[in-house]
Amino acid sequence: MAANILLVEDEPAIQELIAVNLEHAGHHVIRARDAEGALGIVRNALPDLLLIDWMLPGMSGVSLARQLRQEERTREIPIILLTARSAEADKVAGLEAGADDYVTKPFSPKELLARIKAVLRRRAPQMTDDPIEVNGLRLDPATRRVYGNSRPLELGPTEFRLLHFLMTHPERVHSRTQLLDQVWGDHVFVEERTVDVHIRRLRKALEPSAHDRLVETVRGSGYRLTASPV
Ligand code: CA
Protein backbone atom coordinates (compact mmCIF):
# COMPACT_ATOMS: atom_id res chain seq x y z
CA MET A 1 0.00 0.00 0.00
CA ALA A 2 2.18 2.83 -1.29
CA ALA A 3 0.70 6.31 -0.96
CA ASN A 4 1.68 9.78 -2.10
CA ILE A 5 2.05 11.59 1.20
CA LEU A 6 2.40 15.35 1.52
CA LEU A 7 4.44 16.08 4.62
CA VAL A 8 4.10 19.62 5.98
CA GLU A 9 6.77 20.17 8.62
CA ASP A 10 9.02 23.19 9.12
CA GLU A 11 11.76 21.63 11.23
CA PRO A 12 14.28 20.17 8.77
CA ALA A 13 15.58 17.40 11.06
CA ILE A 14 12.08 16.13 11.90
CA GLN A 15 10.96 16.48 8.29
CA GLU A 16 13.95 14.41 7.17
CA LEU A 17 13.42 11.76 9.82
CA ILE A 18 9.74 11.29 8.99
CA ALA A 19 10.32 11.36 5.22
CA VAL A 20 13.07 8.73 5.40
CA ASN A 21 10.86 6.43 7.45
CA LEU A 22 7.87 6.82 5.15
CA GLU A 23 10.00 6.25 2.05
CA HIS A 24 11.55 3.21 3.66
CA ALA A 25 8.02 1.84 4.08
CA GLY A 26 7.41 2.32 0.35
CA HIS A 27 5.53 5.62 0.38
CA HIS A 28 6.32 8.53 -1.87
CA VAL A 29 6.87 11.72 0.13
CA ILE A 30 6.33 15.27 -1.10
CA ARG A 31 7.64 17.90 1.32
CA ALA A 32 6.43 21.36 2.25
CA ARG A 33 7.75 23.65 4.98
CA ASP A 34 4.63 25.71 5.52
CA ALA A 35 0.89 25.80 4.81
CA GLU A 36 1.25 28.13 1.82
CA GLY A 37 3.73 25.76 0.18
CA ALA A 38 1.43 22.82 0.87
CA LEU A 39 -1.56 24.59 -0.72
CA GLY A 40 0.51 25.26 -3.84
CA ILE A 41 1.38 21.58 -4.14
CA VAL A 42 -2.20 20.47 -3.54
CA ARG A 43 -3.41 22.88 -6.24
CA ASN A 44 -1.36 20.95 -8.82
CA ALA A 45 -2.02 17.40 -7.71
CA LEU A 46 -3.87 15.85 -4.82
CA PRO A 47 -1.82 13.66 -2.47
CA ASP A 48 -3.34 10.48 -1.00
CA LEU A 49 -2.79 11.76 2.51
CA LEU A 50 -1.46 14.82 4.34
CA LEU A 51 0.73 14.73 7.42
CA ILE A 52 0.59 18.21 8.90
CA ASP A 53 2.57 19.58 11.80
CA TRP A 54 0.40 21.71 14.08
CA MET A 55 3.03 24.39 14.74
CA LEU A 56 4.03 25.93 11.42
CA PRO A 57 5.35 29.41 10.64
CA GLY A 58 2.50 31.54 9.26
CA MET A 59 -0.75 29.64 8.89
CA SER A 60 -1.02 26.89 11.53
CA GLY A 61 -1.46 23.23 10.72
CA VAL A 62 -4.96 23.29 12.16
CA SER A 63 -5.96 26.23 9.95
CA LEU A 64 -4.55 24.40 6.95
CA ALA A 65 -6.60 21.29 7.80
CA ARG A 66 -9.71 23.43 8.20
CA GLN A 67 -9.16 25.15 4.86
CA LEU A 68 -8.66 21.84 3.04
CA ARG A 69 -11.90 20.52 4.53
CA GLN A 70 -13.84 23.57 3.39
CA GLU A 71 -12.92 23.22 -0.26
CA GLU A 72 -14.91 20.80 -2.38
CA ARG A 73 -11.85 19.50 -4.20
CA THR A 74 -9.77 18.76 -1.11
CA ARG A 75 -12.54 17.83 1.32
CA GLU A 76 -11.93 14.09 1.10
CA ILE A 77 -8.14 13.98 1.51
CA PRO A 78 -7.17 12.08 4.67
CA ILE A 79 -5.31 14.27 7.15
CA ILE A 80 -3.14 13.35 10.15
CA LEU A 81 -1.98 16.13 12.46
CA LEU A 82 1.43 15.92 14.13
CA THR A 83 1.87 17.79 17.35
CA ALA A 84 3.81 18.23 20.53
CA ARG A 85 0.56 19.12 22.27
CA SER A 86 -1.13 16.31 24.08
CA ALA A 87 -3.83 18.21 25.93
CA GLU A 88 -7.32 16.82 25.40
CA ALA A 89 -8.66 20.24 24.35
CA ASP A 90 -6.04 20.47 21.59
CA LYS A 91 -6.91 17.03 20.37
CA VAL A 92 -10.56 17.97 20.14
CA ALA A 93 -9.67 21.20 18.29
CA GLY A 94 -7.58 19.21 15.80
CA LEU A 95 -10.30 16.68 15.13
CA GLU A 96 -12.92 19.43 14.85
CA ALA A 97 -10.75 21.12 12.22
CA GLY A 98 -11.23 17.97 10.18
CA ALA A 99 -8.16 15.87 10.93
CA ASP A 100 -8.76 12.11 10.72
CA ASP A 101 -6.19 11.34 13.36
CA TYR A 102 -3.72 12.96 15.65
CA VAL A 103 -0.20 11.80 16.50
CA THR A 104 1.64 13.27 19.47
CA LYS A 105 5.39 13.91 19.30
CA PRO A 106 7.57 12.11 20.06
CA PHE A 107 6.18 9.09 18.22
CA SER A 108 7.82 5.98 16.87
CA PRO A 109 7.98 5.50 13.10
CA LYS A 110 6.12 2.24 13.61
CA GLU A 111 3.24 4.03 15.33
CA LEU A 112 3.06 6.69 12.63
CA LEU A 113 3.01 4.06 9.86
CA ALA A 114 0.27 2.13 11.64
CA ARG A 115 -1.84 5.29 11.95
CA ILE A 116 -1.33 6.12 8.27
CA LYS A 117 -2.41 2.65 7.28
CA ALA A 118 -5.50 2.82 9.49
CA VAL A 119 -6.54 6.21 8.14
CA LEU A 120 -6.03 5.13 4.52
CA ARG A 121 -8.02 1.95 5.11
CA ARG A 122 -10.88 3.97 6.55
CA ARG A 123 -10.82 6.99 4.28
CA ALA A 124 -9.24 5.80 1.06
CA PRO A 125 -10.10 2.12 0.63
CA GLN A 126 -8.81 2.24 -2.98
CA MET A 127 -5.33 2.64 -1.47
CA THR A 128 -5.48 -0.73 0.26
CA ASP A 129 -5.01 -4.23 -1.11
CA ASP A 130 -8.34 -5.53 0.18
CA PRO A 131 -10.25 -7.48 -2.50
CA ILE A 132 -13.66 -6.05 -3.26
CA GLU A 133 -16.80 -7.50 -4.82
CA VAL A 134 -19.90 -5.80 -6.19
CA ASN A 135 -22.71 -7.85 -7.69
CA GLY A 136 -20.50 -10.67 -9.00
CA LEU A 137 -17.73 -8.35 -10.13
CA ARG A 138 -14.59 -9.01 -8.13
CA LEU A 139 -11.39 -6.95 -8.08
CA ASP A 140 -8.22 -8.07 -6.33
CA PRO A 141 -5.66 -5.25 -5.92
CA ALA A 142 -2.91 -7.60 -4.71
CA THR A 143 -2.92 -9.69 -7.89
CA ARG A 144 -4.31 -6.86 -10.07
CA ARG A 145 -6.98 -9.19 -11.44
CA VAL A 146 -10.66 -8.64 -12.15
CA TYR A 147 -13.28 -11.38 -12.41
CA GLY A 148 -16.84 -11.15 -13.69
CA ASN A 149 -18.85 -14.06 -12.28
CA SER A 150 -15.52 -15.87 -11.70
CA ARG A 151 -14.40 -15.30 -15.31
CA PRO A 152 -11.16 -13.34 -15.69
CA LEU A 153 -11.57 -9.97 -17.44
CA GLU A 154 -8.83 -8.04 -19.24
CA LEU A 155 -8.36 -4.45 -18.06
CA GLY A 156 -5.66 -1.90 -18.83
CA PRO A 157 -3.85 -0.26 -15.88
CA THR A 158 -5.88 2.98 -16.01
CA GLU A 159 -9.18 1.09 -16.32
CA PHE A 160 -8.10 -1.03 -13.36
CA ARG A 161 -7.45 2.03 -11.18
CA LEU A 162 -10.67 3.64 -12.35
CA LEU A 163 -12.69 0.52 -11.53
CA HIS A 164 -10.94 0.17 -8.17
CA PHE A 165 -11.89 3.73 -7.24
CA LEU A 166 -15.49 3.33 -8.43
CA MET A 167 -15.91 -0.01 -6.61
CA THR A 168 -14.56 1.38 -3.35
CA HIS A 169 -16.90 4.39 -3.66
CA PRO A 170 -20.08 2.79 -5.04
CA GLU A 171 -23.44 4.50 -5.54
CA ARG A 172 -21.89 7.97 -5.42
CA VAL A 173 -21.71 10.24 -8.44
CA HIS A 174 -18.18 11.36 -9.34
CA SER A 175 -17.56 14.28 -11.65
CA ARG A 176 -14.87 14.06 -14.32
CA THR A 177 -12.73 16.47 -12.31
CA GLN A 178 -13.03 14.31 -9.20
CA LEU A 179 -12.12 11.19 -11.16
CA LEU A 180 -9.08 12.92 -12.65
CA ASP A 181 -7.95 13.89 -9.16
CA GLN A 182 -8.61 10.50 -7.62
CA VAL A 183 -7.53 8.16 -10.41
CA TRP A 184 -5.00 10.21 -12.37
CA GLY A 185 -3.86 12.25 -9.36
CA ASP A 186 -4.06 15.40 -11.41
CA HIS A 187 -6.81 17.65 -12.68
CA VAL A 188 -4.66 20.24 -14.40
CA PHE A 189 -2.73 18.54 -17.15
CA VAL A 190 -5.24 15.92 -18.28
CA GLU A 191 -8.34 16.78 -20.29
CA GLU A 192 -11.75 15.83 -18.94
CA ARG A 193 -12.49 14.02 -22.20
CA THR A 194 -9.79 11.51 -21.19
CA VAL A 195 -12.15 10.25 -18.48
CA ASP A 196 -14.85 9.48 -21.05
CA VAL A 197 -12.37 7.55 -23.18
CA HIS A 198 -11.32 5.34 -20.26
CA ILE A 199 -14.91 4.84 -19.07
CA ARG A 200 -15.71 3.58 -22.57
CA ARG A 201 -12.75 1.18 -22.45
CA LEU A 202 -13.73 0.06 -18.97
CA ARG A 203 -17.28 -0.74 -20.07
CA LYS A 204 -15.96 -2.67 -23.05
CA ALA A 205 -13.69 -4.72 -20.76
CA LEU A 206 -16.64 -5.51 -18.49
CA GLU A 207 -18.96 -6.54 -21.32
CA PRO A 208 -18.13 -10.29 -21.34
CA SER A 209 -19.87 -10.73 -17.98
CA ALA A 210 -22.39 -7.89 -18.58
CA HIS A 211 -20.93 -5.90 -15.70
CA ASP A 212 -20.63 -2.85 -17.94
CA ARG A 213 -24.20 -2.13 -16.79
CA LEU A 214 -22.86 -1.31 -13.31
CA VAL A 215 -21.02 1.74 -14.66
CA GLU A 216 -23.69 4.39 -15.09
CA THR A 217 -23.50 7.78 -16.76
CA VAL A 218 -25.25 10.42 -14.70
CA ARG A 219 -26.18 13.08 -17.20
CA GLY A 220 -24.64 16.47 -16.52
CA SER A 221 -22.80 15.17 -13.45
CA GLY A 222 -20.42 12.33 -14.14
CA TYR A 223 -20.24 8.61 -13.47
CA ARG A 224 -21.33 6.16 -10.82
CA LEU A 225 -20.88 2.48 -10.08
CA THR A 226 -24.05 0.90 -8.80
CA ALA A 227 -24.77 -2.56 -7.46
CA SER A 228 -28.30 -2.43 -8.81
CA PRO A 229 -28.39 -1.01 -12.34
CA VAL A 230 -31.76 -0.03 -13.76
CA1 CA B 1 6.82 22.76 13.67
PDB file of C-alpha atoms and ligand atoms in Angstrom:
ATOM      1  CA  MET A   1       0.000   0.000   0.000  1.00  0.00           C
ATOM      2  CA  ALA A   2       2.185   2.832  -1.290  1.00  0.00           C
ATOM      3  CA  ALA A   3       0.703   6.306  -0.964  1.00  0.00           C
ATOM      4  CA  ASN A   4       1.680   9.784  -2.096  1.00  0.00           C
ATOM      5  CA  ILE A   5       2.052  11.586   1.205  1.00  0.00           C
ATOM      6  CA  LEU A   6       2.396  15.346   1.521  1.00  0.00           C
ATOM      7  CA  LEU A   7       4.444  16.083   4.624  1.00  0.00           C
ATOM      8  CA  VAL A   8       4.099  19.618   5.979  1.00  0.00           C
ATOM      9  CA  GLU A   9       6.768  20.171   8.623  1.00  0.00           C
ATOM     10  CA  ASP A  10       9.017  23.195   9.123  1.00  0.00           C
ATOM     11  CA  GLU A  11      11.757  21.632  11.229  1.00  0.00           C
ATOM     12  CA  PRO A  12      14.285  20.170   8.768  1.00  0.00           C
ATOM     13  CA  ALA A  13      15.578  17.403  11.064  1.00  0.00           C
ATOM     14  CA  ILE A  14      12.082  16.132  11.898  1.00  0.00           C
ATOM     15  CA  GLN A  15      10.961  16.480   8.288  1.00  0.00           C
ATOM     16  CA  GLU A  16      13.947  14.407   7.168  1.00  0.00           C
ATOM     17  CA  LEU A  17      13.424  11.757   9.822  1.00  0.00           C
ATOM     18  CA  ILE A  18       9.742  11.288   8.992  1.00  0.00           C
ATOM     19  CA  ALA A  19      10.324  11.357   5.218  1.00  0.00           C
ATOM     20  CA  VAL A  20      13.069   8.734   5.404  1.00  0.00           C
ATOM     21  CA  ASN A  21      10.862   6.426   7.451  1.00  0.00           C
ATOM     22  CA  LEU A  22       7.867   6.815   5.151  1.00  0.00           C
ATOM     23  CA  GLU A  23       9.998   6.249   2.054  1.00  0.00           C
ATOM     24  CA  HIS A  24      11.552   3.209   3.660  1.00  0.00           C
ATOM     25  CA  ALA A  25       8.020   1.840   4.081  1.00  0.00           C
ATOM     26  CA  GLY A  26       7.413   2.315   0.351  1.00  0.00           C
ATOM     27  CA  HIS A  27       5.528   5.618   0.380  1.00  0.00           C
ATOM     28  CA  HIS A  28       6.318   8.530  -1.872  1.00  0.00           C
ATOM     29  CA  VAL A  29       6.874  11.718   0.128  1.00  0.00           C
ATOM     30  CA  ILE A  30       6.328  15.268  -1.102  1.00  0.00           C
ATOM     31  CA  ARG A  31       7.645  17.897   1.316  1.00  0.00           C
ATOM     32  CA  ALA A  32       6.432  21.359   2.246  1.00  0.00           C
ATOM     33  CA  ARG A  33       7.747  23.649   4.977  1.00  0.00           C
ATOM     34  CA  ASP A  34       4.628  25.712   5.516  1.00  0.00           C
ATOM     35  CA  ALA A  35       0.890  25.800   4.812  1.00  0.00           C
ATOM     36  CA  GLU A  36       1.250  28.127   1.821  1.00  0.00           C
ATOM     37  CA  GLY A  37       3.725  25.758   0.179  1.00  0.00           C
ATOM     38  CA  ALA A  38       1.427  22.819   0.866  1.00  0.00           C
ATOM     39  CA  LEU A  39      -1.555  24.590  -0.716  1.00  0.00           C
ATOM     40  CA  GLY A  40       0.514  25.264  -3.843  1.00  0.00           C
ATOM     41  CA  ILE A  41       1.379  21.583  -4.144  1.00  0.00           C
ATOM     42  CA  VAL A  42      -2.201  20.467  -3.541  1.00  0.00           C
ATOM     43  CA  ARG A  43      -3.410  22.882  -6.239  1.00  0.00           C
ATOM     44  CA  ASN A  44      -1.359  20.953  -8.815  1.00  0.00           C
ATOM     45  CA  ALA A  45      -2.016  17.396  -7.715  1.00  0.00           C
ATOM     46  CA  LEU A  46      -3.869  15.846  -4.816  1.00  0.00           C
ATOM     47  CA  PRO A  47      -1.823  13.658  -2.468  1.00  0.00           C
ATOM     48  CA  ASP A  48      -3.344  10.483  -1.004  1.00  0.00           C
ATOM     49  CA  LEU A  49      -2.793  11.757   2.511  1.00  0.00           C
ATOM     50  CA  LEU A  50      -1.464  14.817   4.340  1.00  0.00           C
ATOM     51  CA  LEU A  51       0.725  14.727   7.416  1.00  0.00           C
ATOM     52  CA  ILE A  52       0.586  18.206   8.904  1.00  0.00           C
ATOM     53  CA  ASP A  53       2.572  19.583  11.801  1.00  0.00           C
ATOM     54  CA  TRP A  54       0.403  21.709  14.083  1.00  0.00           C
ATOM     55  CA  MET A  55       3.032  24.389  14.744  1.00  0.00           C
ATOM     56  CA  LEU A  56       4.027  25.929  11.422  1.00  0.00           C
ATOM     57  CA  PRO A  57       5.352  29.412  10.639  1.00  0.00           C
ATOM     58  CA  GLY A  58       2.498  31.542   9.255  1.00  0.00           C
ATOM     59  CA  MET A  59      -0.752  29.638   8.892  1.00  0.00           C
ATOM     60  CA  SER A  60      -1.016  26.888  11.528  1.00  0.00           C
ATOM     61  CA  GLY A  61      -1.464  23.229  10.720  1.00  0.00           C
ATOM     62  CA  VAL A  62      -4.964  23.288  12.161  1.00  0.00           C
ATOM     63  CA  SER A  63      -5.960  26.230   9.950  1.00  0.00           C
ATOM     64  CA  LEU A  64      -4.546  24.400   6.947  1.00  0.00           C
ATOM     65  CA  ALA A  65      -6.599  21.288   7.801  1.00  0.00           C
ATOM     66  CA  ARG A  66      -9.711  23.430   8.199  1.00  0.00           C
ATOM     67  CA  GLN A  67      -9.161  25.152   4.859  1.00  0.00           C
ATOM     68  CA  LEU A  68      -8.662  21.840   3.035  1.00  0.00           C
ATOM     69  CA  ARG A  69     -11.902  20.523   4.529  1.00  0.00           C
ATOM     70  CA  GLN A  70     -13.836  23.574   3.389  1.00  0.00           C
ATOM     71  CA  GLU A  71     -12.920  23.221  -0.262  1.00  0.00           C
ATOM     72  CA  GLU A  72     -14.906  20.800  -2.385  1.00  0.00           C
ATOM     73  CA  ARG A  73     -11.852  19.501  -4.204  1.00  0.00           C
ATOM     74  CA  THR A  74      -9.766  18.764  -1.109  1.00  0.00           C
ATOM     75  CA  ARG A  75     -12.539  17.833   1.315  1.00  0.00           C
ATOM     76  CA  GLU A  76     -11.932  14.095   1.100  1.00  0.00           C
ATOM     77  CA  ILE A  77      -8.140  13.979   1.510  1.00  0.00           C
ATOM     78  CA  PRO A  78      -7.171  12.077   4.666  1.00  0.00           C
ATOM     79  CA  ILE A  79      -5.306  14.271   7.153  1.00  0.00           C
ATOM     80  CA  ILE A  80      -3.141  13.348  10.150  1.00  0.00           C
ATOM     81  CA  LEU A  81      -1.984  16.133  12.459  1.00  0.00           C
ATOM     82  CA  LEU A  82       1.426  15.921  14.135  1.00  0.00           C
ATOM     83  CA  THR A  83       1.872  17.787  17.351  1.00  0.00           C
ATOM     84  CA  ALA A  84       3.806  18.225  20.532  1.00  0.00           C
ATOM     85  CA  ARG A  85       0.558  19.118  22.267  1.00  0.00           C
ATOM     86  CA  SER A  86      -1.135  16.313  24.076  1.00  0.00           C
ATOM     87  CA  ALA A  87      -3.834  18.210  25.933  1.00  0.00           C
ATOM     88  CA  GLU A  88      -7.322  16.824  25.395  1.00  0.00           C
ATOM     89  CA  ALA A  89      -8.658  20.244  24.346  1.00  0.00           C
ATOM     90  CA  ASP A  90      -6.042  20.466  21.593  1.00  0.00           C
ATOM     91  CA  LYS A  91      -6.912  17.026  20.374  1.00  0.00           C
ATOM     92  CA  VAL A  92     -10.561  17.971  20.142  1.00  0.00           C
ATOM     93  CA  ALA A  93      -9.668  21.196  18.291  1.00  0.00           C
ATOM     94  CA  GLY A  94      -7.583  19.205  15.798  1.00  0.00           C
ATOM     95  CA  LEU A  95     -10.298  16.682  15.133  1.00  0.00           C
ATOM     96  CA  GLU A  96     -12.921  19.426  14.847  1.00  0.00           C
ATOM     97  CA  ALA A  97     -10.754  21.118  12.223  1.00  0.00           C
ATOM     98  CA  GLY A  98     -11.235  17.973  10.181  1.00  0.00           C
ATOM     99  CA  ALA A  99      -8.157  15.871  10.929  1.00  0.00           C
ATOM    100  CA  ASP A 100      -8.763  12.115  10.723  1.00  0.00           C
ATOM    101  CA  ASP A 101      -6.192  11.341  13.355  1.00  0.00           C
ATOM    102  CA  TYR A 102      -3.720  12.963  15.653  1.00  0.00           C
ATOM    103  CA  VAL A 103      -0.203  11.805  16.501  1.00  0.00           C
ATOM    104  CA  THR A 104       1.643  13.266  19.474  1.00  0.00           C
ATOM    105  CA  LYS A 105       5.393  13.910  19.296  1.00  0.00           C
ATOM    106  CA  PRO A 106       7.574  12.108  20.062  1.00  0.00           C
ATOM    107  CA  PHE A 107       6.181   9.091  18.224  1.00  0.00           C
ATOM    108  CA  SER A 108       7.815   5.977  16.873  1.00  0.00           C
ATOM    109  CA  PRO A 109       7.984   5.503  13.098  1.00  0.00           C
ATOM    110  CA  LYS A 110       6.117   2.244  13.606  1.00  0.00           C
ATOM    111  CA  GLU A 111       3.242   4.029  15.332  1.00  0.00           C
ATOM    112  CA  LEU A 112       3.058   6.688  12.626  1.00  0.00           C
ATOM    113  CA  LEU A 113       3.006   4.065   9.856  1.00  0.00           C
ATOM    114  CA  ALA A 114       0.269   2.133  11.639  1.00  0.00           C
ATOM    115  CA  ARG A 115      -1.843   5.295  11.950  1.00  0.00           C
ATOM    116  CA  ILE A 116      -1.327   6.124   8.270  1.00  0.00           C
ATOM    117  CA  LYS A 117      -2.409   2.645   7.282  1.00  0.00           C
ATOM    118  CA  ALA A 118      -5.499   2.819   9.493  1.00  0.00           C
ATOM    119  CA  VAL A 119      -6.541   6.209   8.138  1.00  0.00           C
ATOM    120  CA  LEU A 120      -6.032   5.134   4.518  1.00  0.00           C
ATOM    121  CA  ARG A 121      -8.023   1.953   5.113  1.00  0.00           C
ATOM    122  CA  ARG A 122     -10.877   3.965   6.547  1.00  0.00           C
ATOM    123  CA  ARG A 123     -10.821   6.991   4.284  1.00  0.00           C
ATOM    124  CA  ALA A 124      -9.240   5.799   1.057  1.00  0.00           C
ATOM    125  CA  PRO A 125     -10.096   2.116   0.629  1.00  0.00           C
ATOM    126  CA  GLN A 126      -8.814   2.243  -2.981  1.00  0.00           C
ATOM    127  CA  MET A 127      -5.328   2.636  -1.473  1.00  0.00           C
ATOM    128  CA  THR A 128      -5.476  -0.732   0.257  1.00  0.00           C
ATOM    129  CA  ASP A 129      -5.008  -4.229  -1.111  1.00  0.00           C
ATOM    130  CA  ASP A 130      -8.341  -5.535   0.180  1.00  0.00           C
ATOM    131  CA  PRO A 131     -10.254  -7.477  -2.501  1.00  0.00           C
ATOM    132  CA  ILE A 132     -13.656  -6.052  -3.255  1.00  0.00           C
ATOM    133  CA  GLU A 133     -16.797  -7.500  -4.822  1.00  0.00           C
ATOM    134  CA  VAL A 134     -19.900  -5.801  -6.187  1.00  0.00           C
ATOM    135  CA  ASN A 135     -22.710  -7.853  -7.687  1.00  0.00           C
ATOM    136  CA  GLY A 136     -20.503 -10.672  -9.001  1.00  0.00           C
ATOM    137  CA  LEU A 137     -17.735  -8.347 -10.130  1.00  0.00           C
ATOM    138  CA  ARG A 138     -14.586  -9.010  -8.128  1.00  0.00           C
ATOM    139  CA  LEU A 139     -11.386  -6.953  -8.080  1.00  0.00           C
ATOM    140  CA  ASP A 140      -8.216  -8.073  -6.329  1.00  0.00           C
ATOM    141  CA  PRO A 141      -5.656  -5.253  -5.924  1.00  0.00           C
ATOM    142  CA  ALA A 142      -2.911  -7.603  -4.711  1.00  0.00           C
ATOM    143  CA  THR A 143      -2.917  -9.694  -7.890  1.00  0.00           C
ATOM    144  CA  ARG A 144      -4.315  -6.863 -10.071  1.00  0.00           C
ATOM    145  CA  ARG A 145      -6.983  -9.191 -11.442  1.00  0.00           C
ATOM    146  CA  VAL A 146     -10.655  -8.641 -12.151  1.00  0.00           C
ATOM    147  CA  TYR A 147     -13.279 -11.380 -12.407  1.00  0.00           C
ATOM    148  CA  GLY A 148     -16.835 -11.147 -13.692  1.00  0.00           C
ATOM    149  CA  ASN A 149     -18.851 -14.059 -12.285  1.00  0.00           C
ATOM    150  CA  SER A 150     -15.519 -15.874 -11.702  1.00  0.00           C
ATOM    151  CA  ARG A 151     -14.402 -15.298 -15.308  1.00  0.00           C
ATOM    152  CA  PRO A 152     -11.159 -13.342 -15.686  1.00  0.00           C
ATOM    153  CA  LEU A 153     -11.571  -9.974 -17.445  1.00  0.00           C
ATOM    154  CA  GLU A 154      -8.828  -8.043 -19.242  1.00  0.00           C
ATOM    155  CA  LEU A 155      -8.363  -4.447 -18.059  1.00  0.00           C
ATOM    156  CA  GLY A 156      -5.663  -1.900 -18.834  1.00  0.00           C
ATOM    157  CA  PRO A 157      -3.854  -0.255 -15.878  1.00  0.00           C
ATOM    158  CA  THR A 158      -5.876   2.975 -16.015  1.00  0.00           C
ATOM    159  CA  GLU A 159      -9.175   1.088 -16.323  1.00  0.00           C
ATOM    160  CA  PHE A 160      -8.104  -1.029 -13.357  1.00  0.00           C
ATOM    161  CA  ARG A 161      -7.450   2.030 -11.181  1.00  0.00           C
ATOM    162  CA  LEU A 162     -10.675   3.640 -12.351  1.00  0.00           C
ATOM    163  CA  LEU A 163     -12.693   0.517 -11.532  1.00  0.00           C
ATOM    164  CA  HIS A 164     -10.942   0.169  -8.170  1.00  0.00           C
ATOM    165  CA  PHE A 165     -11.888   3.728  -7.239  1.00  0.00           C
ATOM    166  CA  LEU A 166     -15.490   3.330  -8.434  1.00  0.00           C
ATOM    167  CA  MET A 167     -15.911  -0.010  -6.608  1.00  0.00           C
ATOM    168  CA  THR A 168     -14.561   1.379  -3.348  1.00  0.00           C
ATOM    169  CA  HIS A 169     -16.905   4.390  -3.657  1.00  0.00           C
ATOM    170  CA  PRO A 170     -20.077   2.793  -5.037  1.00  0.00           C
ATOM    171  CA  GLU A 171     -23.441   4.495  -5.536  1.00  0.00           C
ATOM    172  CA  ARG A 172     -21.886   7.968  -5.416  1.00  0.00           C
ATOM    173  CA  VAL A 173     -21.712  10.236  -8.438  1.00  0.00           C
ATOM    174  CA  HIS A 174     -18.183  11.357  -9.344  1.00  0.00           C
ATOM    175  CA  SER A 175     -17.563  14.283 -11.650  1.00  0.00           C
ATOM    176  CA  ARG A 176     -14.874  14.056 -14.321  1.00  0.00           C
ATOM    177  CA  THR A 177     -12.729  16.472 -12.309  1.00  0.00           C
ATOM    178  CA  GLN A 178     -13.034  14.309  -9.196  1.00  0.00           C
ATOM    179  CA  LEU A 179     -12.121  11.188 -11.165  1.00  0.00           C
ATOM    180  CA  LEU A 180      -9.081  12.920 -12.649  1.00  0.00           C
ATOM    181  CA  ASP A 181      -7.946  13.892  -9.159  1.00  0.00           C
ATOM    182  CA  GLN A 182      -8.608  10.497  -7.624  1.00  0.00           C
ATOM    183  CA  VAL A 183      -7.529   8.162 -10.414  1.00  0.00           C
ATOM    184  CA  TRP A 184      -5.001  10.206 -12.373  1.00  0.00           C
ATOM    185  CA  GLY A 185      -3.861  12.253  -9.355  1.00  0.00           C
ATOM    186  CA  ASP A 186      -4.062  15.395 -11.409  1.00  0.00           C
ATOM    187  CA  HIS A 187      -6.811  17.649 -12.678  1.00  0.00           C
ATOM    188  CA  VAL A 188      -4.662  20.238 -14.398  1.00  0.00           C
ATOM    189  CA  PHE A 189      -2.728  18.535 -17.147  1.00  0.00           C
ATOM    190  CA  VAL A 190      -5.242  15.921 -18.280  1.00  0.00           C
ATOM    191  CA  GLU A 191      -8.339  16.779 -20.294  1.00  0.00           C
ATOM    192  CA  GLU A 192     -11.752  15.835 -18.942  1.00  0.00           C
ATOM    193  CA  ARG A 193     -12.490  14.021 -22.199  1.00  0.00           C
ATOM    194  CA  THR A 194      -9.792  11.515 -21.189  1.00  0.00           C
ATOM    195  CA  VAL A 195     -12.153  10.250 -18.480  1.00  0.00           C
ATOM    196  CA  ASP A 196     -14.852   9.484 -21.054  1.00  0.00           C
ATOM    197  CA  VAL A 197     -12.370   7.554 -23.177  1.00  0.00           C
ATOM    198  CA  HIS A 198     -11.324   5.342 -20.263  1.00  0.00           C
ATOM    199  CA  ILE A 199     -14.911   4.845 -19.073  1.00  0.00           C
ATOM    200  CA  ARG A 200     -15.709   3.583 -22.572  1.00  0.00           C
ATOM    201  CA  ARG A 201     -12.746   1.180 -22.454  1.00  0.00           C
ATOM    202  CA  LEU A 202     -13.727   0.057 -18.970  1.00  0.00           C
ATOM    203  CA  ARG A 203     -17.278  -0.745 -20.074  1.00  0.00           C
ATOM    204  CA  LYS A 204     -15.959  -2.670 -23.051  1.00  0.00           C
ATOM    205  CA  ALA A 205     -13.692  -4.719 -20.765  1.00  0.00           C
ATOM    206  CA  LEU A 206     -16.639  -5.510 -18.492  1.00  0.00           C
ATOM    207  CA  GLU A 207     -18.956  -6.543 -21.323  1.00  0.00           C
ATOM    208  CA  PRO A 208     -18.126 -10.290 -21.343  1.00  0.00           C
ATOM    209  CA  SER A 209     -19.875 -10.730 -17.982  1.00  0.00           C
ATOM    210  CA  ALA A 210     -22.389  -7.893 -18.584  1.00  0.00           C
ATOM    211  CA  HIS A 211     -20.933  -5.896 -15.700  1.00  0.00           C
ATOM    212  CA  ASP A 212     -20.630  -2.846 -17.941  1.00  0.00           C
ATOM    213  CA  ARG A 213     -24.203  -2.130 -16.794  1.00  0.00           C
ATOM    214  CA  LEU A 214     -22.863  -1.312 -13.312  1.00  0.00           C
ATOM    215  CA  VAL A 215     -21.019   1.740 -14.664  1.00  0.00           C
ATOM    216  CA  GLU A 216     -23.686   4.395 -15.093  1.00  0.00           C
ATOM    217  CA  THR A 217     -23.495   7.783 -16.756  1.00  0.00           C
ATOM    218  CA  VAL A 218     -25.252  10.420 -14.696  1.00  0.00           C
ATOM    219  CA  ARG A 219     -26.179  13.083 -17.204  1.00  0.00           C
ATOM    220  CA  GLY A 220     -24.637  16.465 -16.523  1.00  0.00           C
ATOM    221  CA  SER A 221     -22.800  15.173 -13.447  1.00  0.00           C
ATOM    222  CA  GLY A 222     -20.416  12.330 -14.145  1.00  0.00           C
ATOM    223  CA  TYR A 223     -20.236   8.613 -13.474  1.00  0.00           C
ATOM    224  CA  ARG A 224     -21.335   6.164 -10.821  1.00  0.00           C
ATOM    225  CA  LEU A 225     -20.881   2.478 -10.083  1.00  0.00           C
ATOM    226  CA  THR A 226     -24.047   0.900  -8.804  1.00  0.00           C
ATOM    227  CA  ALA A 227     -24.765  -2.558  -7.461  1.00  0.00           C
ATOM    228  CA  SER A 228     -28.302  -2.426  -8.805  1.00  0.00           C
ATOM    229  CA  PRO A 229     -28.390  -1.012 -12.344  1.00  0.00           C
ATOM    230  CA  VAL A 230     -31.759  -0.029 -13.764  1.00  0.00           C
TER     231      VAL A 230
HETATM  232 CA    CA B   1       6.819  22.761  13.670  1.00  0.00          CA
END
